Every structure is written in structure tokens, then in C-alpha cells.
Amino acid sequence: MANSSIATVDLSPFFIDGNEDGKKAAMEVISRACSEYGFFQIVNHGIPNDLILRAFELSKKFFSCPVEEKLKFGPELGAPVPAGYNNLDGNKEYLLICAPGTSFNVLPTNPLEFQRTLEELFICYAKTGQLVEGIINDCLGLPRNILKANNNDRRGDILFAFDYPPAETEAVEFGTPEHQDISCFTFVCQYDVAGLEVRKDGVWIGLNPTEGALVVNVGDVIQVIQAPLVTFISSYTRLMYLLMLNVYDPKNYFQVLSNNKFKSAFHRVVRPKGKHRYSSVFFYNLHGDKWVEPLPQFTSEIGKLPKYRGFLHKDYLELRLRQRIQPPLTPEERIRVTHYAIPS
């Protein structure tokens, strides 16, 4: 595993009228990063650093509480999404936070200011997602704000606060195995302990924490076709949640929409030796049951053949979840997005 850094992009030009040169330079870096491996890092993104640090300090205090205390803030019985405190197989503890105002949100009251801080952080992450969505839209040369216009309901976004306990052996232990994300975008903020790794050209690259920076992963889903929104927190949203926690070896929808112009990297989390690893992860999600296919800007309009046939996003998620319940006998039987690939 190599220690390295990924492209870092200063987003400050996007908060100032003018400075077109700064915006152009940032977009060039993002386009190159997405074309190569789908990860980049952003600074001056609009989320106050003191808010990020306060959320981490409060997370540490909460996760250090006795288990009995933390379990008081577990998911409500029958909730469509298990918002609140969860412990997954001993590999990590986490808080799952839905949009502020969600009826089944379970937010800790110990420390007292934790709830307010998490809700404020959620709102800031969502605003950053809208900014990055617009930048990616322009990087792809799509009509202005087309992605935003078709994905403007933020009620299904999800924020995680993670605590990865120290590794118990000298062997490499994974807090989260190799996977790709199902969201439109994922934002990862590491505290002071590394562990996030991305695979590029067959080599795992460790990403060291940088104060105030967010790692951005262009995920599996980008909405581009207008369709009616499904009912909030429907079975569709539950599918999204289940697959976000357990995703293995999918290709991504972003590759489908861009006809393989942009890529998405595999990544994983390694449990640290001798230290807890804290991170916050925000999933900027797709909403609604949408038709997914390569956009004409990357096919017919430039004389290219589509590399994928169209499909309903929900149908693919249901196939994936079915295989989670009844795993295939061989790796070759796994349903991936390549299931929809058109033979060349």
C-alpha cells in the first residue's frame, strides 16, 4: 500500500462573483481526477472548520460512553431506516442521521449540544453537495443545472458518524471492505487517524487526513432523467441504505451516464493500529425511480455508440439486494452494472 495524496481542489472561486480563471482551473483538476479514478479532495468548501472539529469532539465523547448509554439512542422499532446508534459486527460503531426534522431520527442528547451540531453539519454537507453537483454538471458539459433540477429533494440524504476501533491483531483488518458507493456523491472527512484507501492502477493508496478537507467520491448514482419522486423513505430508500452499508464490486452508474468518460474507484477502510479512527461520511443521494442510460451528449451527439442499455435504477437495486439475501454460488453469477453492458 502506497502513501500518497489525491488532487486537492480549492473551491473558493465558486463563492465569489467573477474569478472565471479560478473556476476553470478547479474544473480541469476535477475532470482529470474523475476521468482517472473518481476521487479528489476539496478545501474552502463552505463548511466551517470549527463545526467539523466540534462534531468530531462530540462524537468522541459519545462513542466513549458505556454501551448501555449508547443503546438508549438506538433505532426506533419499525423505523424504515435505522437512524441512531448502531454497532456493526464489532468492526465499527456509528450514528446514522437522516435529514433534520425526520420523525424517526434518534439523536443523542449526551452531550447536550450534540444534536444541534449534527443537524447543522447535515445542512452544511447538503449545501456542499449541491455545489459539487453543479460543478460536475459543468465538467461534463451538460446543460446548466440539469442535475440540480432533477435531484433537488434532500430528504433522503444520510450522514454517518463513524468510530472504527483499533485493530486487534497485526494482520490488516478492514473496518469497511473494498467497495464503491451507491450515492451520487460521498463526502468523507477523516479526523486525525488515517485508514481510507483508494485503489488506482491496481495499487492501494492511503489517504492521510488533512484538517478542513473533504474527500469527494463520485458515486454510483447521478440523476439526469426527470421522473416523479417516490414517497419519502419508501422501500426504495431502504434499499439504498442497505446497499450503502454492504456494497461489493459494482461498476457505477456515473460510468453509464457518461458512457465511461468518468470513473469511480474502489475504496476501503483499514482499522488503525492502537488508535480509534473517527470520520464523518455524507451520502448525497439520488431520489426517485429513474431511468438510467448513457446520455446523448456522450453517444449520439458525438457519434459514439452507447456502451450500456437503459435500465430502471430501482430494478438494479432490487437485484443487488436479492443477491445479498441469497448470495450467488460463484463470482461470475453476481449481478453488476456490466449486466447492462452492450457487447462491443
Short mmCIF file of C-alpha atoms in Angstrom, two decimals, residues 94-279:
data_model
loop_
_atom_site.label_atom_id
_atom_site.label_comp_id
_atom_site.label_asym_id
_atom_site.label_seq_id
_atom_site.Cartn_x
_atom_site.Cartn_y
_atom_site.Cartn_z
CA TYR A 94 -21.78 4.59 14.01
CA LEU A 95 -24.56 7.08 14.28
CA LEU A 96 -26.89 7.29 11.28
CA ILE A 97 -28.51 10.69 10.89
CA CYS A 98 -31.32 11.47 8.46
CA ALA A 99 -32.39 14.94 7.37
CA PRO A 100 -33.30 17.34 10.21
CA GLY A 101 -36.98 17.06 11.04
CA THR A 102 -37.25 13.39 10.08
CA SER A 103 -39.73 11.82 12.51
CA PHE A 104 -37.65 8.71 13.27
CA ASN A 105 -34.29 10.44 13.73
CA VAL A 106 -32.72 9.38 17.03
CA LEU A 107 -30.07 11.91 18.01
CA PRO A 108 -28.00 11.69 21.21
CA THR A 109 -28.69 14.15 23.99
CA ASN A 110 -25.38 13.36 25.66
CA PRO A 111 -23.52 15.66 25.21
CA LEU A 112 -26.40 18.12 25.17
CA GLU A 113 -25.20 20.14 22.17
CA PHE A 114 -24.57 17.04 20.03
CA GLN A 115 -28.00 17.03 18.36
CA ARG A 116 -27.81 20.67 17.28
CA THR A 117 -24.26 20.19 15.97
CA LEU A 118 -25.17 17.12 13.91
CA GLU A 119 -28.17 18.85 12.35
CA GLU A 120 -26.08 21.89 11.47
CA LEU A 121 -23.39 19.68 9.95
CA PHE A 122 -26.00 17.80 7.90
CA ILE A 123 -27.32 21.04 6.41
CA CYS A 124 -23.81 22.21 5.53
CA TYR A 125 -22.93 18.91 3.87
CA ALA A 126 -26.11 19.08 1.76
CA LYS A 127 -25.22 22.59 0.56
CA THR A 128 -21.73 21.41 -0.35
CA GLY A 129 -23.27 18.52 -2.26
CA GLN A 130 -25.36 20.92 -4.32
CA LEU A 131 -22.25 22.95 -5.11
CA VAL A 132 -20.23 19.92 -6.20
CA GLU A 133 -23.19 18.57 -8.19
CA GLY A 134 -23.27 21.80 -10.17
CA ILE A 135 -19.53 21.70 -10.78
CA ILE A 136 -19.66 18.10 -12.01
CA ASN A 137 -22.60 19.06 -14.22
CA ASP A 138 -20.46 21.72 -15.88
CA CYS A 139 -17.40 19.45 -16.07
CA LEU A 140 -19.47 17.02 -18.14
CA GLY A 141 -20.63 19.82 -20.42
CA LEU A 142 -24.29 19.22 -19.61
CA PRO A 143 -26.94 21.95 -19.90
CA ARG A 144 -26.69 24.34 -16.97
CA ASN A 145 -28.11 22.97 -13.67
CA ILE A 146 -29.71 19.90 -15.26
CA LEU A 147 -28.53 17.65 -12.43
CA LYS A 148 -29.75 20.04 -9.75
CA ALA A 149 -33.15 20.43 -11.40
CA ASN A 150 -33.70 16.68 -11.32
CA ASN A 151 -32.34 15.99 -7.84
CA ASN A 152 -33.45 18.87 -5.65
CA ASP A 153 -35.05 16.93 -2.76
CA ARG A 154 -32.53 16.36 0.01
CA ARG A 155 -34.75 14.39 2.42
CA GLY A 156 -33.11 11.06 1.58
CA ASP A 157 -29.50 12.10 2.20
CA ILE A 158 -27.76 10.34 5.07
CA LEU A 159 -24.95 11.39 7.42
CA PHE A 160 -22.83 8.87 9.30
CA ALA A 161 -20.54 9.50 12.27
CA PHE A 162 -18.14 6.53 12.49
CA ASP A 163 -15.87 5.15 15.20
CA TYR A 164 -13.53 2.39 13.99
CA PRO A 165 -11.92 0.65 16.99
CA PRO A 166 -8.21 -0.25 16.88
CA ALA A 167 -7.19 -3.43 15.07
CA GLU A 168 -6.88 -6.39 17.41
CA THR A 169 -4.10 -8.20 15.53
CA GLU A 170 -1.04 -7.33 13.48
CA ALA A 171 -2.80 -8.50 10.32
CA VAL A 172 -4.64 -6.00 8.15
CA GLU A 173 -8.21 -5.68 9.46
CA PHE A 174 -10.90 -3.94 7.46
CA GLY A 175 -13.48 -1.68 9.04
CA THR A 176 -15.17 -1.47 5.64
CA PRO A 177 -14.15 -3.85 2.84
CA GLU A 178 -13.40 -2.91 -0.74
CA HIS A 179 -16.44 -1.33 -2.42
CA GLN A 180 -17.86 1.52 -4.46
CA ASP A 181 -20.56 3.87 -3.21
CA ILE A 182 -24.17 3.97 -4.38
CA SER A 183 -24.77 7.66 -3.74
CA CYS A 184 -24.45 10.48 -6.26
CA PHE A 185 -21.51 11.75 -4.23
CA THR A 186 -19.92 10.78 -0.96
CA PHE A 187 -18.08 13.23 1.26
CA VAL A 188 -15.57 11.81 3.73
CA CYS A 189 -13.95 13.82 6.49
CA GLN A 190 -11.22 11.99 8.41
CA TYR A 191 -10.25 13.26 11.84
CA ASP A 192 -6.62 12.69 12.85
CA VAL A 193 -6.10 9.00 12.03
CA ALA A 194 -5.74 7.63 8.51
CA GLY A 195 -7.44 4.49 7.21
CA LEU A 196 -9.21 5.42 3.99
CA GLU A 197 -7.56 3.81 0.96
CA VAL A 198 -8.35 4.06 -2.75
CA ARG A 199 -7.25 1.65 -5.46
CA LYS A 200 -5.60 3.16 -8.52
CA ASP A 201 -3.91 1.12 -11.23
CA GLY A 202 -4.04 -1.94 -9.00
CA VAL A 203 -2.27 -0.21 -6.10
CA TRP A 204 -3.93 0.78 -2.82
CA ILE A 205 -3.20 4.41 -1.94
CA GLY A 206 -3.60 5.58 1.65
CA LEU A 207 -5.20 9.00 2.07
CA ASN A 208 -3.83 10.90 5.03
CA PRO A 209 -6.18 13.25 6.92
CA THR A 210 -5.93 16.95 6.10
CA GLU A 211 -7.59 19.35 8.53
CA GLY A 212 -10.57 21.07 6.98
CA ALA A 213 -10.50 18.99 3.79
CA LEU A 214 -13.20 16.68 2.45
CA VAL A 215 -12.51 13.67 0.27
CA VAL A 216 -15.07 13.51 -2.54
CA ASN A 217 -16.03 10.23 -4.18
CA VAL A 218 -18.16 10.40 -7.28
CA GLY A 219 -20.53 7.56 -6.52
CA ASP A 220 -22.74 5.16 -8.41
CA VAL A 221 -25.77 7.34 -8.96
CA ILE A 222 -26.28 10.57 -10.90
CA GLN A 223 -29.85 11.54 -11.71
CA VAL A 224 -30.38 13.04 -15.15
CA ILE A 225 -33.85 11.96 -16.30
CA GLN A 226 -36.89 13.75 -14.85
CA ALA A 227 -39.45 11.42 -13.21
CA PRO A 228 -41.92 11.66 -10.30
CA LEU A 229 -40.37 11.38 -6.85
CA VAL A 230 -41.24 8.29 -4.87
CA THR A 231 -42.78 8.60 -1.43
CA PHE A 232 -40.21 9.77 1.11
CA ILE A 233 -38.43 6.92 2.94
CA SER A 234 -40.09 4.31 0.78
CA SER A 235 -38.84 0.78 0.24
CA TYR A 236 -36.60 2.34 -2.42
CA THR A 237 -34.81 4.47 0.16
CA ARG A 238 -34.42 1.44 2.39
CA LEU A 239 -32.78 -0.42 -0.50
CA MET A 240 -30.36 2.48 -0.86
CA TYR A 241 -29.49 2.34 2.83
CA LEU A 242 -28.95 -1.43 2.92
CA LEU A 243 -26.70 -1.35 -0.10
CA MET A 244 -24.71 1.65 1.17
CA LEU A 245 -23.59 -0.47 4.12
CA ASN A 246 -22.79 -3.58 2.10
CA VAL A 247 -21.64 -2.91 -1.44
CA TYR A 248 -19.22 -5.21 -3.24
CA ASP A 249 -17.69 -4.88 -6.70
CA PRO A 250 -20.29 -2.88 -8.62
CA LYS A 251 -19.48 -0.74 -11.60
CA ASN A 252 -21.06 2.67 -11.28
CA TYR A 253 -23.95 4.50 -12.83
CA PHE A 254 -21.78 7.54 -13.38
CA GLN A 255 -19.83 5.46 -15.88
CA VAL A 256 -23.12 4.53 -17.55
CA LEU A 257 -24.39 8.10 -17.82
CA SER A 258 -21.06 9.40 -19.13
CA ASN A 259 -20.56 6.29 -21.31
CA ASN A 260 -17.36 5.53 -19.36
CA LYS A 261 -15.96 9.07 -19.60
CA PHE A 262 -15.72 9.34 -15.80
CA LYS A 263 -14.58 6.56 -13.49
CA SER A 264 -15.19 5.59 -9.87
CA ALA A 265 -12.53 3.98 -7.73
CA PHE A 266 -12.78 1.08 -5.36
CA HIS A 267 -12.03 2.13 -1.81
CA ARG A 268 -11.89 0.60 1.66
CA VAL A 269 -11.22 1.46 5.30
CA VAL A 270 -8.42 -0.22 7.25
CA ARG A 271 -8.75 -0.34 11.02
CA PRO A 272 -5.83 1.52 12.63
CA LYS A 273 -3.27 0.00 14.96
CA GLY A 274 -3.55 1.24 18.55
CA LYS A 275 -5.96 4.11 17.89
CA HIS A 276 -9.62 4.77 17.24
CA ARG A 277 -10.44 6.25 13.84
CA TYR A 278 -13.22 8.81 13.65
CA SER A 279 -14.80 10.03 10.44
#
